[in-house]
Coordinates of C-alpha atoms in Angstrom, one line a residue:
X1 CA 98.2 92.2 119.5
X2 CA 101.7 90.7 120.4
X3 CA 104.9 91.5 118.3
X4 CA 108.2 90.1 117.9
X5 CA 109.6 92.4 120.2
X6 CA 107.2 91.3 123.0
X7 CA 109.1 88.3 123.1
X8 CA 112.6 89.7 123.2
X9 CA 114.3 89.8 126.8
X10 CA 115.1 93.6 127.6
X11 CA 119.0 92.2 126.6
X12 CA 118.4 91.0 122.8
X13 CA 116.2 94.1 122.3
X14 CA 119.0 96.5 123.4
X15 CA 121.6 94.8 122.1
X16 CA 119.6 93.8 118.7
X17 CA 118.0 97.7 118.3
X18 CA 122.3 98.7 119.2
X19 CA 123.4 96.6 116.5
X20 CA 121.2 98.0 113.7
X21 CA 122.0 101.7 114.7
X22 CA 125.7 101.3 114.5
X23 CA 125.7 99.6 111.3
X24 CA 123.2 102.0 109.9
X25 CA 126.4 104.9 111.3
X26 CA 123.5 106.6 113.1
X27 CA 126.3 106.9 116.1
X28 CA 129.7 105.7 117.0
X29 CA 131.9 103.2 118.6
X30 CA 131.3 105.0 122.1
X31 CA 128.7 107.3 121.3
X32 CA 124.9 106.5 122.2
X33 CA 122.6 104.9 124.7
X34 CA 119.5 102.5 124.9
X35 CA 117.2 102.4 127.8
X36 CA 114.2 99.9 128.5
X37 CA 111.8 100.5 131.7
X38 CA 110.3 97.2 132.3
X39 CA 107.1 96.7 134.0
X40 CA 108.3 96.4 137.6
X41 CA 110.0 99.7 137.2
X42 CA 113.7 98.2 136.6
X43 CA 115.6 100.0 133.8
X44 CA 117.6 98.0 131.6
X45 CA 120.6 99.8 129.4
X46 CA 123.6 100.3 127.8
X47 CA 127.1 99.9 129.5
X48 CA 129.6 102.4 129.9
X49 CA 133.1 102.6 128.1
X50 CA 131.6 99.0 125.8
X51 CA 132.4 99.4 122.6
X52 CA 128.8 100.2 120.6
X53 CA 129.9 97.9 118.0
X54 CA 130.5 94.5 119.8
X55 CA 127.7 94.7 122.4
X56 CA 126.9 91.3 124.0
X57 CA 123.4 90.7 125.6
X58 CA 125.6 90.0 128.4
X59 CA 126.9 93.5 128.5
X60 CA 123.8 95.0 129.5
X61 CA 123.2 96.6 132.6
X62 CA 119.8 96.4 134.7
X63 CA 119.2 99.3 137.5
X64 CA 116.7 98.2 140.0
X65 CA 114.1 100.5 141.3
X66 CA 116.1 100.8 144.8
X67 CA 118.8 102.0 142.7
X68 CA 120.9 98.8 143.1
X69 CA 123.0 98.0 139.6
X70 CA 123.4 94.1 137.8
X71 CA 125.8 93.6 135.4
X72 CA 129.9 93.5 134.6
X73 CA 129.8 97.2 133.9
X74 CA 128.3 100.2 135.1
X75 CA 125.4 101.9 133.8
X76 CA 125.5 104.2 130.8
X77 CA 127.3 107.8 132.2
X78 CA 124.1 109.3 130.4
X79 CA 121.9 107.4 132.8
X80 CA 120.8 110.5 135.5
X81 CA 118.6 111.8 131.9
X82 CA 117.4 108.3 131.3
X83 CA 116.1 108.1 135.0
X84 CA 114.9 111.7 134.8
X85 CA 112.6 111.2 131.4
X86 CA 111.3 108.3 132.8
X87 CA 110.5 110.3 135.8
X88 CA 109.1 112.8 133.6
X89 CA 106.8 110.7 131.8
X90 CA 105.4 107.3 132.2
X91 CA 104.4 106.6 129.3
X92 CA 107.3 106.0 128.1
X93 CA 109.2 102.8 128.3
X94 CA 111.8 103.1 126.0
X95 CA 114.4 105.8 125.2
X96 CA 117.3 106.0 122.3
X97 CA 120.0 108.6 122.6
X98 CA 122.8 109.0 119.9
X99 CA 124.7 111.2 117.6
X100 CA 123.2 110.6 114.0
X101 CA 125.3 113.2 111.6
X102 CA 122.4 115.1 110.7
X103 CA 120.6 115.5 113.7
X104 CA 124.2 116.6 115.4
X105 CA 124.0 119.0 112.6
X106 CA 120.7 120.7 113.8
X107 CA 121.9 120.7 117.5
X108 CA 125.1 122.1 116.8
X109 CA 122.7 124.9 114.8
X110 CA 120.7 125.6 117.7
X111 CA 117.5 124.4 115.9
X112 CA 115.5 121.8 115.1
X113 CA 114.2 120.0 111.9
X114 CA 111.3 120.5 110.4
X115 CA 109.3 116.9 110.2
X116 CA 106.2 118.5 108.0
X117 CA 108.5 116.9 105.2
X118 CA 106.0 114.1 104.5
X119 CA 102.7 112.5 106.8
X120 CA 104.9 109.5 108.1
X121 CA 107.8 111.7 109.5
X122 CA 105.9 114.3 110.8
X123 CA 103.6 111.2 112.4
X124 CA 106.4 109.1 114.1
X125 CA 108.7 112.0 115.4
X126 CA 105.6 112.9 117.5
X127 CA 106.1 116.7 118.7
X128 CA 109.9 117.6 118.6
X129 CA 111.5 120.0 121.4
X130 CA 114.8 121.3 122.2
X131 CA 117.1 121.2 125.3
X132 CA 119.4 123.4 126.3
X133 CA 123.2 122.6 126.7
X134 CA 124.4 120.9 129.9
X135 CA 127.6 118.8 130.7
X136 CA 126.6 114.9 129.7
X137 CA 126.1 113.0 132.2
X138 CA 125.3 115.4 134.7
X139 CA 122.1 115.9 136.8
X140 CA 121.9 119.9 135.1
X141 CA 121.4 117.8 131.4
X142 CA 119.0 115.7 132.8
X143 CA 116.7 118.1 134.3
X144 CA 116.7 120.5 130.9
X145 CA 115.6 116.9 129.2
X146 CA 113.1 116.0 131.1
X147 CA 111.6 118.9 131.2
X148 CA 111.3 119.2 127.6
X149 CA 109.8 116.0 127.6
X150 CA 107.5 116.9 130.6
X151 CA 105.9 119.9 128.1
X152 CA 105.0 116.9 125.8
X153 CA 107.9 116.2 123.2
X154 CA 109.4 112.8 121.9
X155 CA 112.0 113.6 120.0
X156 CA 114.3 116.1 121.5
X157 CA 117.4 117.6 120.0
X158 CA 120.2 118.9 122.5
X159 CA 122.2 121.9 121.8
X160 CA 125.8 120.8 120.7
X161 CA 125.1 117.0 122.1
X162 CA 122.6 114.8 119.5
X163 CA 119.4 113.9 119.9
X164 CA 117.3 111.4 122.8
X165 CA 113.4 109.8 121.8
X166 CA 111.2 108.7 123.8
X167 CA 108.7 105.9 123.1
X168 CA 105.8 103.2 124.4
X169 CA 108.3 100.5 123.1
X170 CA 112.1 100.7 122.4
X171 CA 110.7 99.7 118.5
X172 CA 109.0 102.6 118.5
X173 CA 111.3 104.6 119.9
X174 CA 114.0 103.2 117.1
X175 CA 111.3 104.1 114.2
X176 CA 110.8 107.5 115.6
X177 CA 115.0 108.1 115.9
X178 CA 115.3 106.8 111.9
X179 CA 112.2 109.1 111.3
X180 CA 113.6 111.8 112.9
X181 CA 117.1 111.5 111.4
X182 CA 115.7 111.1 108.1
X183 CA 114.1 114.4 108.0
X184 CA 116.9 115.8 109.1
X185 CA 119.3 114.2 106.1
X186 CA 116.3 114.8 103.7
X187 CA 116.4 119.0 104.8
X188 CA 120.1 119.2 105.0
X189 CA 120.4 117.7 101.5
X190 CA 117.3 120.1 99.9
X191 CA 118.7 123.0 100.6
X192 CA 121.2 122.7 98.2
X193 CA 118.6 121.7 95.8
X194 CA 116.0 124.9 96.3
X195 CA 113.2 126.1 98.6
X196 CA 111.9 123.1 100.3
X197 CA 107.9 122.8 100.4
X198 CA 106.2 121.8 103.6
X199 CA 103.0 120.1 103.8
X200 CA 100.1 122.0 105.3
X201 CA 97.7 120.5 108.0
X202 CA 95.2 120.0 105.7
X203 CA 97.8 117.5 103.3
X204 CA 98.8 116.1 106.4
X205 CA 95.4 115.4 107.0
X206 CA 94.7 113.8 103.8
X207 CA 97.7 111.3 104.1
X208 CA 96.4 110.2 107.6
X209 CA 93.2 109.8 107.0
X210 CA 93.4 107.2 104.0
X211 CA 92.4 104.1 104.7
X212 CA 91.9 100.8 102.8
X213 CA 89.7 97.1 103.6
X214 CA 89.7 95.3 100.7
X215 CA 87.7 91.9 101.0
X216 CA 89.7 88.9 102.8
X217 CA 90.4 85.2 100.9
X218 CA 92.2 82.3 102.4
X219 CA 94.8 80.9 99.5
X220 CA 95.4 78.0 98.5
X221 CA 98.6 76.5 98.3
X222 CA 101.3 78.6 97.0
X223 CA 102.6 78.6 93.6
X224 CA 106.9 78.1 93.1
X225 CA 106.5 81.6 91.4
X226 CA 104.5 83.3 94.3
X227 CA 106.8 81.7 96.8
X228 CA 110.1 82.6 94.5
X229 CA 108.9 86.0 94.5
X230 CA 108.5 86.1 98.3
X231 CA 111.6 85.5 98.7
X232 CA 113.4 87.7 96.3
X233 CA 110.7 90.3 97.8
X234 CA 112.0 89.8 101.4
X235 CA 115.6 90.0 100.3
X236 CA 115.8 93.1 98.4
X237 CA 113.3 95.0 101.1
X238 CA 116.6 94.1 103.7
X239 CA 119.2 95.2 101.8
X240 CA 116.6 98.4 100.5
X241 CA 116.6 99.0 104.6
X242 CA 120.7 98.6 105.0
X243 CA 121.6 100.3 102.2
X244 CA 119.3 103.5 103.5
X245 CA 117.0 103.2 100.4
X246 CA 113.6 102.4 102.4
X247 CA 113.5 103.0 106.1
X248 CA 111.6 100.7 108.5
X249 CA 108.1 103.1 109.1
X250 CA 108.2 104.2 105.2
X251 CA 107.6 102.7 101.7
X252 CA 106.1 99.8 99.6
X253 CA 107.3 97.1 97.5
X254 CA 105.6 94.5 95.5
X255 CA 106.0 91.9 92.7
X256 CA 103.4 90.4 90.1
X257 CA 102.5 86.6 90.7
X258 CA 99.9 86.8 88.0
X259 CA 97.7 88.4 86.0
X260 CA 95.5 88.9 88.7
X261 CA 97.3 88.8 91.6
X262 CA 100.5 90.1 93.3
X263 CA 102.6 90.4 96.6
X264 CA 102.6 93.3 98.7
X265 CA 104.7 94.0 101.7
X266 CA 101.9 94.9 104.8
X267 CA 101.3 97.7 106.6
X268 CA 103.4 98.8 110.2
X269 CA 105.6 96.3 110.3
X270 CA 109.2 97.1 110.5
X271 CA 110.3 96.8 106.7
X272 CA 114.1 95.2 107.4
X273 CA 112.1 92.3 109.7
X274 CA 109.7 90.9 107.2
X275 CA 109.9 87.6 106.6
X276 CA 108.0 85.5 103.9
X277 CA 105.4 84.8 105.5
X278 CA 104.5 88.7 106.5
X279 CA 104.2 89.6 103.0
X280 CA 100.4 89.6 101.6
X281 CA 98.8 87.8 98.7
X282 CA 96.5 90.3 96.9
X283 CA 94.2 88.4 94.3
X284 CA 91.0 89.9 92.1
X285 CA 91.3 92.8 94.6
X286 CA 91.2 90.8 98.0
X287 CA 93.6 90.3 100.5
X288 CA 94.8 87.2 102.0
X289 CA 93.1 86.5 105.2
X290 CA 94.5 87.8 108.5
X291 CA 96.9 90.1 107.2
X292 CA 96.8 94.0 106.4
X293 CA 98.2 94.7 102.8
X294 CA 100.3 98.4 102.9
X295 CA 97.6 101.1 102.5
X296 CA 99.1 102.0 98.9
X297 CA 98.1 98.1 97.8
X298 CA 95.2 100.4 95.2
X299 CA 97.8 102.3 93.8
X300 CA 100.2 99.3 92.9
X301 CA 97.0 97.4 91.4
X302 CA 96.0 100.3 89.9
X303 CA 99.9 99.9 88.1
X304 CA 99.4 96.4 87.5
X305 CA 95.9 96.5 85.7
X306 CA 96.9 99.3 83.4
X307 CA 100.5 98.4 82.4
X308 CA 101.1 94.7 81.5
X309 CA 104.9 94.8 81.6
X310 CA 104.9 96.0 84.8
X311 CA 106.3 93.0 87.1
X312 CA 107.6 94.9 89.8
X313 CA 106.8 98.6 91.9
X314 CA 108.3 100.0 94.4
X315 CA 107.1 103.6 96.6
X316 CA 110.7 104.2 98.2
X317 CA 112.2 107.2 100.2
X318 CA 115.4 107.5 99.6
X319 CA 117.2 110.6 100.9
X320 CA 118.5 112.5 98.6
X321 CA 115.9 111.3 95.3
X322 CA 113.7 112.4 98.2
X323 CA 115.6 115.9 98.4
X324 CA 113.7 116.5 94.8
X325 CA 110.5 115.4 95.9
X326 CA 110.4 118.4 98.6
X327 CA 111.7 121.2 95.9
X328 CA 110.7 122.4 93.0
X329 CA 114.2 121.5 91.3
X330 CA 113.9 119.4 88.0
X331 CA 115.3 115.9 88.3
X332 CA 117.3 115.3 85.1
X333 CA 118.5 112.0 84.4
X334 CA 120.5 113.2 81.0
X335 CA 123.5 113.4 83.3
X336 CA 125.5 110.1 82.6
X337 CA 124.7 107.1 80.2
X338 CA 123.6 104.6 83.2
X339 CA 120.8 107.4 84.6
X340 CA 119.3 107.7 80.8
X341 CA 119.1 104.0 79.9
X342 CA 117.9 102.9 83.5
X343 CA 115.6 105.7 84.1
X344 CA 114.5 107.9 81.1
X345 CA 112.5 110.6 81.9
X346 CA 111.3 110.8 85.5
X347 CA 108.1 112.7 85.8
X348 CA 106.7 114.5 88.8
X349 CA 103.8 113.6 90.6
X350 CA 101.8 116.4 92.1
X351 CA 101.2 115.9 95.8
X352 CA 98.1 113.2 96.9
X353 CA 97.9 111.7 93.4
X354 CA 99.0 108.4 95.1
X355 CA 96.3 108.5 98.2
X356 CA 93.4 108.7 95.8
X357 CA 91.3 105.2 95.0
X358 CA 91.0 106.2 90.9
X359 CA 93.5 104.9 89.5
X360 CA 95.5 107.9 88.0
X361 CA 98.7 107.4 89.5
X362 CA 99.4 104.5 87.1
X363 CA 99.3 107.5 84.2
X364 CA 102.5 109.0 85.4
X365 CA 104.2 105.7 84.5
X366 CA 105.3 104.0 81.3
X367 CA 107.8 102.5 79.2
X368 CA 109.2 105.7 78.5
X369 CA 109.3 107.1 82.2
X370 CA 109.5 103.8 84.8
X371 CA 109.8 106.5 88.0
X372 CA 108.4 109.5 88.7
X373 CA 109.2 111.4 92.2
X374 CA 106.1 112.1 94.3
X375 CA 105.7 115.1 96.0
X376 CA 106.7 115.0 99.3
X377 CA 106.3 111.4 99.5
X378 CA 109.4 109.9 97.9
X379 CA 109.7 108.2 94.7
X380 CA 107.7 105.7 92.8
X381 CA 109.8 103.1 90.8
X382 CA 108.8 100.3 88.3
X383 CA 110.9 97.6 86.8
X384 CA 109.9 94.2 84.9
X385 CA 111.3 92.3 87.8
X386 CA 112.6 92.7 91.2
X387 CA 116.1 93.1 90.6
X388 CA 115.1 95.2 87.5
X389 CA 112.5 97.8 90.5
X390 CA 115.3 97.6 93.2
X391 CA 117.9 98.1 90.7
X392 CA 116.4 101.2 88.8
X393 CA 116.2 102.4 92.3
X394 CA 119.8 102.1 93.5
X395 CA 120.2 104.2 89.9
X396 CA 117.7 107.1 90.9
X397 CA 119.3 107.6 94.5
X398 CA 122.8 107.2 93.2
X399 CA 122.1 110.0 90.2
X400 CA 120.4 111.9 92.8
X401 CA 123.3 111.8 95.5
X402 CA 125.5 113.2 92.5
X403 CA 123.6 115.7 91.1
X404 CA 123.4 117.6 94.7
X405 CA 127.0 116.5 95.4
X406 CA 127.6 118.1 92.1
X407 CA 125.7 121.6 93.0
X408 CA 128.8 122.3 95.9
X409 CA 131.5 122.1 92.6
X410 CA 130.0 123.9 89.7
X411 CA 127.2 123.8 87.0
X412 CA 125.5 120.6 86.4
X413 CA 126.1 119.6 82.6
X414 CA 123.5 117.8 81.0
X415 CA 124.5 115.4 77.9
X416 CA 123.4 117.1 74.8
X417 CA 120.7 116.0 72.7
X418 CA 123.1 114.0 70.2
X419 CA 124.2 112.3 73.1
X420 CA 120.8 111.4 73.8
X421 CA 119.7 110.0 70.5
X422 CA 122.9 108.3 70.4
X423 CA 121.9 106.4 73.5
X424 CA 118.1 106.0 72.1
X425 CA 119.8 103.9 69.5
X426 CA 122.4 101.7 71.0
X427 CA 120.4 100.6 73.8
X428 CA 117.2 100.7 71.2
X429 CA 115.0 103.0 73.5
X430 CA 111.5 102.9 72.4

């Protein structure tokens, strides 16, 4: 099947998948390179010395297979390790190289992240390698790459340089850099926390293997709330993506219509490009026809049928609420008034609860505890809207970010139980 991206002219795509890196500060002004192989062999990429930020289509350079170079500017200076992975492997089609803090992190470390985080991560990353050091740019670099992609790898980390993916498709190769950043950030900011858990081959296995076909329906026409709600759905899911809340290959978020029926965000498609019309009509436990709901669509019903004031759910990865979910460290909201009132108690869900068809997930949620973090698989967050989901979100990572911040300055200091029932009774807390 076609996507959007089969439509984009090597340019757009580059310059499009360039923008979203550098406003996402997963590299710099002049750091990082794109690279698109298109099927006669021709490789499109990135410029030299062109400011990262400001990149026109125009700007983008095409290398011919006889070597001969189009464009105003010469080819990226990182080009020879382009031209030697593609060499390498021809599968691949697309390549992204920055400098994303965490990775650079790793690389400067000598060692390489982890990605049995969660079943998504360790999914897209593919297998993960390491080059050693050579000067960028220079043939030396582009031979140790290569050949670390030639034993099989996609995402690479190079010793004291960043990191370069490989992919079928440059969006692929762009969900498999995020992926691979992201368990990075999610490691870096654990270990502060505690002994991070990995998941074992046969939990891995249990998160791949899930799969769900609910019945098809063709609607009828759409409601003003159903087509509100899509809307405010498709909204908050891009500014969930830009403000590094959900990340494009992770996540769920959907809102109630009705009684019996909800909207549900489907299942890989690239979160921050969904548009109203991507977003899937679940009704009486059918899909709308010709669309695949996300495969946690049971777990949000589940929700839905056994909590009434329940108008919104969100399953979010956020890095550093998702720092909790890969430690055993207690996540304790009794920090500052805000985290209390938004949030209440966050429970814990133990690891697969969420996979299962039965229902029990919804029994870690109520009015008393809204969110619960999931093991190894992010956090689950309700709200009575979808301003009052997103928002109790934005609260969860924003308590989370401080609590580990906190852990580099001293003793975290919960509010004392007289605080608490002060706070039960001014905001009157059930």
């Amino acid at each position: 099947m076609l996507t959007r991206s089969d439509y984009l002219h090597p340019r757009d795509e580059i310059m499009q998948t360039m923008d979203r890196i550098y406003r996402y500060r997963m590299t710099t002004t002049s750091g990082g390179n794109l690279s698109i192989r298109d099927e006669s062999g021709d490789i499109w990429i990135t410029p030299a010395r062109v400011d990262k930020g400001n990149l026109t289509r125009n700007d983008i350079t095409r290398v011919r297979s006889d070597g001969t170079v189009e464009g105003p500017h010469p080819p990226s200076s990182e080009f020879p390790f382009h031209k030697a992975i593609y060499d390498a492997r021809p599968d691949i089609r697309a390549i992204v190289h920055a400098h994303p803090v965490a990775l650079v992190a790793f690389s400067i470390c000598q060692t390489v992240p982890n990605t049995r985080l969660f079943h998504q991560t360790h999914s897209v990353s593919g297998k993960v390698g390491f080059a050693p050091y050579a000067c960028p740019g220079s043939q030396q670099l582009g031979s140790n790459i290569a050949t670390t992609f030639a034993e099989g790898c996609d995402s690479v980390i190079l010793e004291n340089h960043g990191v370069v993916v490989g992919a079928e498709s440059l969006a692929r190769a762009f969900e498999r850099f995020e992926a691979f950043e992201f368990a990075g950030k999610t490691l870096i900011k654990a270990s502060k926390l505690g002994s991070v858990q990995y998941l074992s081959d046969s939990q891995l296995e249990l998160a791949a293997s899930r799969s769900v076909d609910l019945p098809s329906f063709e609607p009828s026409t759409a409601s003003q709330q159903e087509r509100e709600l899509r809307k405010q759905l498709c909204e908050f899911i891009r500014r969930g993506c830009r403000q590094r809340l959900l990340i494009s290959t992770e996540g769920s978020f959907s809102a109630r219509v009705d009684k019996d029926s909800f909207l549900i965000t489907p299942t890989q498609q690239d979160r921050e490009s969904l548009t109203i019309e991507d977003l899937v009509l679940v009704q009486d436990g059918n899909r709308e026809a010709g669309k695949k709901a996300s495969r946690a669509v049971l777990a949000h019903r589940a929700i839905y049928q056994q909590h009434p004031s329940v108008d919104a759910i969100v399953f979010a990865h956020p890095v550093n609420a998702t720092a909790f979910s890969v430690t055993n460290s207690v996540f304790d909201t009794r920090t500052i008034p805000e985290s209390y009132v938004f949030l209440r108690d966050v429970g814990r869900v133990p690891y697969g609860v969420q996979y299962q068809h039965d229902g029990k997930i919804a029994d870690y949620i109520s009015t008393a505890s809204p969110a619960a973090i999931l093991e190894n698989d992010g956090v689950l967050v309700t709200g009575s809207s979808v301003l009052d989901a997103f928002d109790r979100l934005e609260v969860l990572e924003t308590t989370s970010e401080a609590v580990i911040n906190a852990t580099s300055i001293g003793k975290v200091s919960a509010m004392s139980q007289a605080v608490i029932d002060e706070l039960r009774s001014a905001f009157q807390l059930d």
